[in-house]
Amino acid sequence: MSRIKFKFSELELRTTTLIQVTIAIIISLLFQFVIPFSWQPLDTFLYGVKQHGDPGINLVIFTISQWYFSFSLAWFIYRDNPYINNFLIYSIVPLGIIFLYEFLFLYFYYDYIHVTPFILDIYLIWKKRETLSQKFGIYIIVLNISWLIIVYFLKLAYYNEDLLVFIRNILIYSVLWILLSFLFRAEKMDENNII
């Protein structure tokens, strides 16, 4: 009897994307409802051991860092998905800033939530650059900015940050995201006519 070897690369891109999005949703739900809040390394380092739902605590599922982390784990099942790769690459800006702050000022070295996608971003630029396109940039930048603003004002995440600091950070992210988009080609991508 012959073995059937399953490869995600043989599925349609939309099917693979749906599978990866489902995996990311499951991971994020687990981190919100099953995995203790103490598994959020930076929050635990800064504020001590807290529980989901404690006053002033981010709802994990609404933090953009959690979604970057979840998608970075889902990325491993199919590494050439341009949708996932282009979403993840823009995490290099906020997570890079957090990563440097943790290492240089906090001397905090085991924040897997922020480090995992950041390392993956470096890999994407180095080895998977052909899957990255500037044409995805505007959609992802608008999505990220909208997400941050909505969760801030609905007090779901980040709301402990001063409003002026929050606005400054979004402006910095926006400028860096736009500059980052110019690192990638703007021409039409061939794979499955996705653009």
Coordinates of N, CA and C in Angstrom, one line a residue:
M1 N 0.8 -1.2 0.0 CA 0.0 0.0 0.0 C 0.9 1.2 0.0
S2 N 0.6 2.1 -0.9 CA 1.5 3.3 -1.0 C 1.0 4.4 0.0
R3 N 2.0 5.1 0.4 CA 1.7 6.2 1.4 C 1.3 7.4 0.6
I4 N 0.3 8.1 1.2 CA -0.1 9.4 0.6 C 0.6 10.5 1.4
K5 N 1.4 11.3 0.7 CA 2.1 12.4 1.3 C 1.3 13.7 1.1
F6 N 0.8 14.3 2.1 CA 0.1 15.5 2.0 C 1.0 16.8 2.0
K7 N 0.8 17.7 1.1 CA 1.5 18.9 1.0 C 0.6 20.1 0.9
F8 N 0.8 21.1 1.8 CA -0.1 22.3 1.7 C 0.2 23.0 0.4
S9 N 1.3 22.9 -0.2 CA 1.6 23.6 -1.4 C 0.8 23.1 -2.6
E10 N 0.1 21.9 -2.4 CA -0.7 21.3 -3.5 C -2.1 21.8 -3.4
L11 N -2.5 22.5 -2.3 CA -3.8 23.1 -2.1 C -3.9 24.4 -2.8
E12 N -5.1 24.9 -3.1 CA -5.3 26.2 -3.6 C -4.9 27.2 -2.5
L13 N -4.4 28.3 -2.9 CA -3.9 29.4 -2.0 C -5.0 29.8 -1.0
R14 N -6.2 29.9 -1.5 CA -7.3 30.4 -0.6 C -7.6 29.3 0.5
T15 N -7.5 28.1 0.1 CA -7.7 27.0 1.1 C -6.6 27.0 2.1
T16 N -5.4 27.1 1.7 CA -4.3 27.1 2.6 C -4.4 28.3 3.5
T17 N -4.7 29.5 3.0 CA -4.9 30.7 3.8 C -6.0 30.5 4.8
L18 N -7.1 29.9 4.4 CA -8.2 29.7 5.4 C -7.7 28.8 6.5
I19 N -7.0 27.7 6.2 CA -6.4 26.8 7.2 C -5.5 27.6 8.1
Q20 N -4.6 28.4 7.6 CA -3.7 29.1 8.4 C -4.4 30.2 9.3
V21 N -5.4 30.8 8.8 CA -6.2 31.8 9.5 C -6.9 31.1 10.7
T22 N -7.4 29.9 10.4 CA -8.1 29.1 11.4 C -7.2 28.7 12.5
I23 N -6.0 28.3 12.2 CA -4.9 28.0 13.2 C -4.6 29.2 14.0
A24 N -4.4 30.3 13.4 CA -4.1 31.6 14.1 C -5.2 31.9 15.1
I25 N -6.5 31.8 14.7 CA -7.6 32.1 15.5 C -7.6 31.1 16.7
I26 N -7.4 29.8 16.5 CA -7.4 28.9 17.6 C -6.3 29.2 18.6
I27 N -5.1 29.5 18.1 CA -4.0 29.9 19.0 C -4.4 31.1 19.8
S28 N -4.9 32.1 19.2 CA -5.3 33.4 19.9 C -6.4 33.1 20.9
L29 N -7.4 32.3 20.6 CA -8.4 31.9 21.5 C -7.8 31.1 22.7
L30 N -6.9 30.2 22.5 CA -6.3 29.5 23.5 C -5.5 30.5 24.5
F31 N -4.8 31.4 23.9 CA -4.1 32.4 24.8 C -5.0 33.3 25.5
Q32 N -6.2 33.5 25.0 CA -7.2 34.4 25.7 C -7.9 33.6 26.8
F33 N -8.4 32.4 26.5 CA -9.3 31.7 27.4 C -8.7 30.4 28.1
V34 N -7.6 29.9 27.7 CA -7.1 28.7 28.3 C -5.7 28.9 28.9
I35 N -4.8 29.5 28.2 CA -3.5 29.7 28.7 C -3.5 30.8 29.7
P36 N -2.9 30.7 30.9 CA -2.9 31.7 31.9 C -2.2 33.0 31.3
F37 N -2.7 34.1 31.9 CA -2.1 35.4 31.5 C -0.7 35.5 31.8
S38 N -0.2 34.8 32.7 CA 1.2 34.8 33.1 C 2.1 34.3 32.0
W39 N 1.5 33.7 30.9 CA 2.3 33.3 29.7 C 2.5 34.5 28.8
Q40 N 2.1 35.7 29.2 CA 2.4 36.9 28.4 C 3.7 37.5 29.1
P41 N 4.8 37.2 28.5 CA 6.1 37.5 29.2 C 6.3 39.0 29.5
L42 N 6.1 39.9 28.6 CA 6.4 41.3 28.9 C 5.4 41.8 30.0
D43 N 4.1 41.5 29.9 CA 3.2 42.0 30.9 C 3.5 41.5 32.3
T44 N 3.9 40.2 32.3 CA 4.3 39.6 33.6 C 5.5 40.2 34.2
F45 N 6.5 40.5 33.3 CA 7.7 41.1 33.7 C 7.5 42.5 34.2
L46 N 6.6 43.3 33.6 CA 6.4 44.7 34.0 C 5.4 44.8 35.1
Y47 N 4.4 44.0 35.2 CA 3.3 44.2 36.2 C 3.1 43.1 37.2
G48 N 3.9 42.0 37.1 CA 3.7 40.9 38.0 C 2.7 39.9 37.4
V49 N 2.4 38.9 38.2 CA 1.5 37.9 37.7 C 0.0 38.4 37.9
K50 N -0.7 38.4 36.7 CA -2.0 38.9 36.7 C -2.9 37.8 36.1
Q51 N -4.2 38.0 36.2 CA -5.2 37.1 35.6 C -5.9 37.7 34.5
H52 N -6.4 36.9 33.5 CA -7.3 37.5 32.5 C -8.5 38.2 33.2
G53 N -8.8 39.4 32.7 CA -9.9 40.1 33.3 C -9.6 41.0 34.4
D54 N -8.3 41.0 34.9 CA -8.0 41.9 36.0 C -8.1 43.4 35.5
P55 N -8.5 44.3 36.3 CA -8.6 45.7 35.9 C -7.3 46.2 35.3
G56 N -7.4 46.9 34.2 CA -6.2 47.5 33.6 C -5.4 46.6 32.7
I57 N -5.8 45.4 32.6 CA -5.1 44.4 31.8 C -5.6 44.3 30.4
N58 N -4.7 44.2 29.4 CA -5.1 44.0 28.0 C -5.9 42.7 27.9
L59 N -6.9 42.7 27.0 CA -7.5 41.5 26.6 C -6.6 40.9 25.5
V60 N -6.0 39.8 25.8 CA -4.9 39.3 25.0 C -5.3 39.1 23.5
I61 N -6.5 38.7 23.3 CA -7.0 38.5 21.9 C -7.1 39.8 21.1
F62 N -7.1 40.9 21.8 CA -7.2 42.2 21.0 C -5.8 42.9 20.8
T63 N -4.8 42.2 21.3 CA -3.4 42.8 21.1 C -2.9 42.4 19.7
I64 N -2.4 43.3 19.0 CA -1.9 43.0 17.7 C -0.7 42.0 17.8
S65 N 0.1 42.1 18.8 CA 1.2 41.3 19.1 C 0.8 39.8 19.1
Q66 N -0.3 39.5 19.8 CA -0.8 38.2 19.9 C -1.1 37.6 18.5
W67 N -1.7 38.4 17.7 CA -2.1 38.0 16.3 C -0.8 37.7 15.5
Y68 N 0.1 38.6 15.6 CA 1.4 38.4 14.9 C 2.0 37.1 15.3
F69 N 2.0 36.8 16.6 CA 2.6 35.6 17.2 C 1.8 34.4 16.6
S70 N 0.5 34.4 16.7 CA -0.4 33.3 16.2 C -0.2 33.0 14.7
F71 N -0.1 34.1 13.9 CA 0.1 33.9 12.5 C 1.6 33.4 12.2
S72 N 2.5 33.8 13.1 CA 3.9 33.3 12.9 C 4.0 31.8 13.2
L73 N 3.1 31.3 14.1 CA 3.1 29.8 14.3 C 2.4 29.1 13.1
A74 N 1.3 29.7 12.6 CA 0.5 29.2 11.5 C 1.4 29.2 10.2
W75 N 2.3 30.1 10.1 CA 3.1 30.3 9.0 C 3.9 29.0 8.7
F76 N 4.3 28.3 9.7 CA 5.1 27.1 9.5 C 4.5 26.0 8.7
I77 N 3.2 25.9 8.6 CA 2.6 24.9 7.8 C 2.7 25.1 6.3
Y78 N 2.8 26.4 5.9 CA 3.0 26.8 4.5 C 3.7 28.1 4.4
R79 N 5.0 28.1 4.1 CA 5.8 29.3 4.2 C 5.8 30.2 3.0
D80 N 5.1 29.8 1.9 CA 5.1 30.7 0.7 C 3.8 31.4 0.5
N81 N 3.0 31.5 1.5 CA 1.7 32.2 1.4 C 1.9 33.7 1.4
P82 N 1.7 34.3 0.2 CA 2.0 35.8 0.2 C 1.1 36.6 1.1
Y83 N -0.2 36.1 1.3 CA -1.1 36.9 2.2 C -0.5 36.9 3.6
I84 N -0.2 35.7 4.1 CA 0.4 35.6 5.5 C 1.7 36.3 5.6
N85 N 2.6 36.1 4.6 CA 3.9 36.7 4.6 C 3.8 38.2 4.6
N86 N 3.0 38.8 3.8 CA 2.8 40.2 3.8 C 2.2 40.8 5.0
F87 N 1.3 40.1 5.6 CA 0.8 40.5 6.9 C 1.9 40.5 8.0
L88 N 2.6 39.4 8.0 CA 3.6 39.3 9.1 C 4.8 40.3 8.9
I89 N 5.2 40.6 7.7 CA 6.4 41.4 7.5 C 6.2 42.8 8.2
Y90 N 5.0 43.3 8.2 CA 4.7 44.6 8.8 C 4.8 44.6 10.4
S91 N 4.9 43.4 10.9 CA 5.1 43.3 12.4 C 6.5 43.7 12.8
I92 N 7.4 43.7 11.8 CA 8.8 44.0 12.1 C 9.0 45.4 12.7
V93 N 8.1 46.3 12.4 CA 8.2 47.7 12.9 C 7.8 47.7 14.4
P94 N 6.6 47.4 14.8 CA 6.3 47.6 16.2 C 7.1 46.5 17.1
L95 N 7.2 45.3 16.6 CA 7.9 44.3 17.4 C 9.4 44.5 17.4
G96 N 9.9 45.1 16.4 CA 11.3 45.5 16.4 C 11.6 46.5 17.4
I97 N 10.7 47.5 17.5 CA 10.9 48.5 18.6 C 10.8 47.9 20.0
I98 N 9.8 47.1 20.2 CA 9.6 46.4 21.5 C 10.8 45.5 21.8
F99 N 11.2 44.8 20.8 CA 12.4 43.9 21.0 C 13.6 44.6 21.4
L100 N 13.9 45.7 20.7 CA 15.1 46.5 21.1 C 14.9 47.2 22.5
Y101 N 13.7 47.6 22.8 CA 13.5 48.2 24.1 C 13.7 47.2 25.2
E102 N 13.2 46.0 25.0 CA 13.3 44.9 26.0 C 14.8 44.6 26.2
F103 N 15.5 44.4 25.1 CA 16.9 44.0 25.2 C 17.8 45.1 25.8
L104 N 17.6 46.3 25.3 CA 18.6 47.4 25.6 C 18.3 48.1 26.9
F105 N 17.0 48.2 27.3 CA 16.6 49.0 28.4 C 16.1 48.1 29.6
L106 N 15.3 47.1 29.3 CA 14.7 46.3 30.3 C 15.6 45.1 30.7
Y107 N 16.5 44.7 29.8 CA 17.4 43.5 30.0 C 16.5 42.3 30.2
F108 N 15.5 42.2 29.3 CA 14.5 41.2 29.3 C 14.7 40.4 28.0
Y109 N 15.0 39.1 28.1 CA 15.4 38.3 27.0 C 14.6 37.1 26.5
Y110 N 13.4 36.9 27.1 CA 12.7 35.7 26.8 C 11.2 35.9 26.4
D111 N 11.0 37.0 25.7 CA 9.7 37.4 25.3 C 9.3 36.7 24.0
Y112 N 8.9 35.5 24.0 CA 8.7 34.7 22.8 C 7.5 35.3 22.0
I113 N 6.6 36.0 22.6 CA 5.4 36.6 21.9 C 5.9 37.6 20.9
H114 N 6.9 38.4 21.3 CA 7.4 39.5 20.3 C 8.6 39.0 19.5
V115 N 9.4 38.1 20.1 CA 10.6 37.7 19.4 C 10.3 36.8 18.2
T116 N 9.4 35.9 18.4 CA 9.1 34.9 17.3 C 8.8 35.5 16.0
P117 N 7.8 36.4 16.0 CA 7.5 37.0 14.7 C 8.6 37.9 14.2
F118 N 9.3 38.6 15.1 CA 10.4 39.4 14.7 C 11.5 38.6 13.9
I119 N 11.9 37.5 14.5 CA 12.9 36.6 13.8 C 12.3 36.1 12.5
L120 N 11.1 35.8 12.5 CA 10.4 35.3 11.3 C 10.5 36.4 10.2
D121 N 10.3 37.7 10.6 CA 10.3 38.8 9.6 C 11.7 38.9 9.0
I122 N 12.7 38.7 9.8 CA 14.1 38.8 9.3 C 14.3 37.6 8.2
Y123 N 13.8 36.5 8.6 CA 13.8 35.3 7.6 C 13.1 35.6 6.3
L124 N 11.9 36.3 6.5 CA 11.1 36.6 5.3 C 11.8 37.5 4.3
I125 N 12.5 38.5 4.9 CA 13.3 39.5 4.1 C 14.4 38.8 3.5
W126 N 15.0 37.9 4.2 CA 16.2 37.2 3.7 C 15.9 36.1 2.7
K127 N 15.0 35.3 3.0 CA 14.7 34.1 2.2 C 13.4 34.0 1.4
K128 N 12.4 34.8 1.8 CA 11.1 34.7 1.1 C 10.7 36.1 0.5
R129 N 11.7 36.9 0.2 CA 11.4 38.2 -0.3 C 10.5 38.2 -1.6
E130 N 10.6 37.2 -2.4 CA 9.8 37.1 -3.6 C 8.3 37.0 -3.3
T131 N 7.9 36.6 -2.1 CA 6.5 36.6 -1.7 C 6.0 37.9 -1.2
L132 N 6.8 38.9 -1.1 CA 6.4 40.2 -0.5 C 6.2 41.2 -1.6
S133 N 5.1 42.0 -1.5 CA 4.8 43.0 -2.5 C 4.3 44.2 -1.8
Q134 N 4.8 45.3 -2.4 CA 4.4 46.7 -1.9 C 2.9 46.9 -2.0
K135 N 2.2 46.2 -3.0 CA 0.8 46.4 -3.2 C -0.1 45.9 -2.0
F136 N 0.5 45.1 -1.2 CA -0.3 44.7 0.1 C -0.2 45.7 1.1
G137 N 0.9 46.6 1.0 CA 1.2 47.5 2.1 C 0.1 48.4 2.6
I138 N -0.6 49.1 1.7 CA -1.6 50.0 2.1 C -2.8 49.3 2.8
Y139 N -3.1 48.1 2.4 CA -4.2 47.4 3.1 C -3.8 47.0 4.5
I140 N -2.6 46.5 4.6 CA -2.1 46.1 5.9 C -1.9 47.2 6.9
I141 N -1.3 48.3 6.4 CA -1.1 49.5 7.2 C -2.5 50.1 7.7
V142 N -3.5 50.2 6.8 CA -4.8 50.6 7.2 C -5.4 49.7 8.3
L143 N -5.3 48.4 8.0 CA -5.8 47.4 9.0 C -5.1 47.5 10.3
N144 N -3.8 47.6 10.4 CA -3.0 47.7 11.6 C -3.4 49.0 12.4
I145 N -3.4 50.2 11.7 CA -3.8 51.4 12.3 C -5.2 51.4 12.9
S146 N -6.1 50.9 12.1 CA -7.5 50.8 12.5 C -7.6 49.9 13.7
W147 N -7.0 48.8 13.7 CA -7.0 47.8 14.8 C -6.5 48.5 16.1
L148 N -5.4 49.2 16.0 CA -4.8 49.8 17.2 C -5.7 50.9 17.7
I149 N -6.2 51.7 16.9 CA -7.1 52.8 17.3 C -8.4 52.3 18.0
I150 N -9.0 51.3 17.3 CA -10.3 50.7 17.8 C -10.1 50.1 19.2
V151 N -9.1 49.3 19.3 CA -8.9 48.6 20.6 C -8.5 49.6 21.7
Y152 N -7.8 50.6 21.4 CA -7.4 51.6 22.3 C -8.6 52.4 22.9
F153 N -9.5 52.9 22.0 CA -10.6 53.7 22.4 C -11.7 52.8 23.0
L154 N -11.8 51.6 22.6 CA -12.8 50.7 23.3 C -12.2 50.1 24.6
K155 N -11.0 50.4 24.9 CA -10.4 50.0 26.1 C -10.3 48.4 26.2
L156 N -9.9 47.9 25.1 CA -9.6 46.4 25.0 C -8.2 46.1 25.1
A157 N -7.3 47.0 24.7 CA -5.9 46.8 24.8 C -5.2 48.2 24.7
Y158 N -4.0 48.3 25.2 CA -3.1 49.5 25.1 C -3.6 50.7 25.8
Y159 N -4.8 50.7 26.4 CA -5.5 51.9 26.9 C -4.8 52.5 28.2
N160 N -3.9 51.7 28.8 CA -3.1 52.3 29.9 C -2.0 53.3 29.4
E161 N -1.8 53.3 28.1 CA -0.8 54.2 27.6 C -1.4 55.6 27.4
D162 N -0.6 56.6 27.7 CA -1.1 58.0 27.6 C -1.5 58.2 26.1
L163 N -2.5 59.0 25.9 CA -3.0 59.2 24.5 C -2.0 59.8 23.6
L164 N -1.2 60.8 24.1 CA -0.2 61.4 23.3 C 0.9 60.4 22.9
V165 N 1.3 59.6 23.8 CA 2.3 58.6 23.5 C 1.7 57.6 22.5
F166 N 0.5 57.2 22.7 CA -0.2 56.3 21.7 C -0.2 56.9 20.3
I167 N -0.6 58.1 20.2 CA -0.7 58.8 18.9 C 0.7 58.9 18.3
R168 N 1.7 59.3 19.1 CA 3.1 59.3 18.7 C 3.6 58.0 18.1
N169 N 3.3 56.9 18.8 CA 3.7 55.6 18.4 C 3.0 55.2 17.1
I170 N 1.7 55.5 16.9 CA 1.1 55.2 15.6 C 1.7 56.0 14.5
L171 N 2.0 57.3 14.7 CA 2.7 58.1 13.7 C 4.0 57.5 13.3
I172 N 4.8 57.1 14.3 CA 6.1 56.4 14.0 C 5.9 55.1 13.3
Y173 N 5.0 54.3 13.7 CA 4.7 53.0 13.0 C 4.3 53.3 11.6
S174 N 3.4 54.3 11.4 CA 2.9 54.6 10.0 C 4.1 55.0 9.1
V175 N 4.9 55.9 9.5 CA 6.0 56.3 8.7 C 7.0 55.1 8.4
L176 N 7.3 54.3 9.4 CA 8.2 53.2 9.2 C 7.5 52.1 8.3
W177 N 6.2 51.9 8.5 CA 5.5 50.9 7.6 C 5.6 51.4 6.2
I178 N 5.3 52.7 5.9 CA 5.4 53.2 4.5 C 6.8 53.0 4.0
L179 N 7.8 53.4 4.7 CA 9.1 53.2 4.2 C 9.5 51.7 4.0
L180 N 9.0 50.8 4.9 CA 9.2 49.4 4.7 C 8.6 48.9 3.4
S181 N 7.5 49.4 3.1 CA 6.8 48.9 1.9 C 7.6 49.1 0.6
F182 N 8.5 50.1 0.6 CA 9.3 50.4 -0.5 C 10.5 49.4 -0.7
L183 N 10.7 48.5 0.3 CA 11.7 47.5 0.2 C 11.2 46.3 -0.7
F184 N 9.9 46.3 -1.0 CA 9.4 45.2 -1.8 C 8.9 45.6 -3.1
R185 N 8.9 44.7 -4.0 CA 8.5 45.1 -5.4 C 7.1 45.4 -5.5
A186 N 6.8 46.3 -6.4 CA 5.4 46.8 -6.6 C 4.8 46.2 -7.8
E187 N 5.5 45.4 -8.6 CA 4.9 44.8 -9.8 C 4.0 43.7 -9.4
K188 N 3.2 43.3 -10.4 CA 2.2 42.3 -10.2 C 2.9 40.9 -9.9
M189 N 2.4 40.2 -8.9 CA 2.9 38.9 -8.5 C 2.2 37.9 -9.4
D190 N 2.9 36.8 -9.8 CA 2.3 35.8 -10.6 C 1.5 34.7 -9.9
E191 N 1.9 34.4 -8.7 CA 1.4 33.2 -8.0 C -0.1 33.3 -7.8
N192 N -0.8 32.5 -8.6 CA -2.3 32.3 -8.5 C -3.0 33.7 -8.8
N193 N -2.4 34.6 -9.5 CA -3.0 35.9 -9.8 C -3.6 36.5 -8.6
I194 N -2.8 36.6 -7.5 CA -3.4 37.2 -6.3 C -3.5 38.7 -6.3
I195 N -2.8 39.4 -7.2 CA -3.0 40.8 -7.2 C -3.5 41.2 -8.6

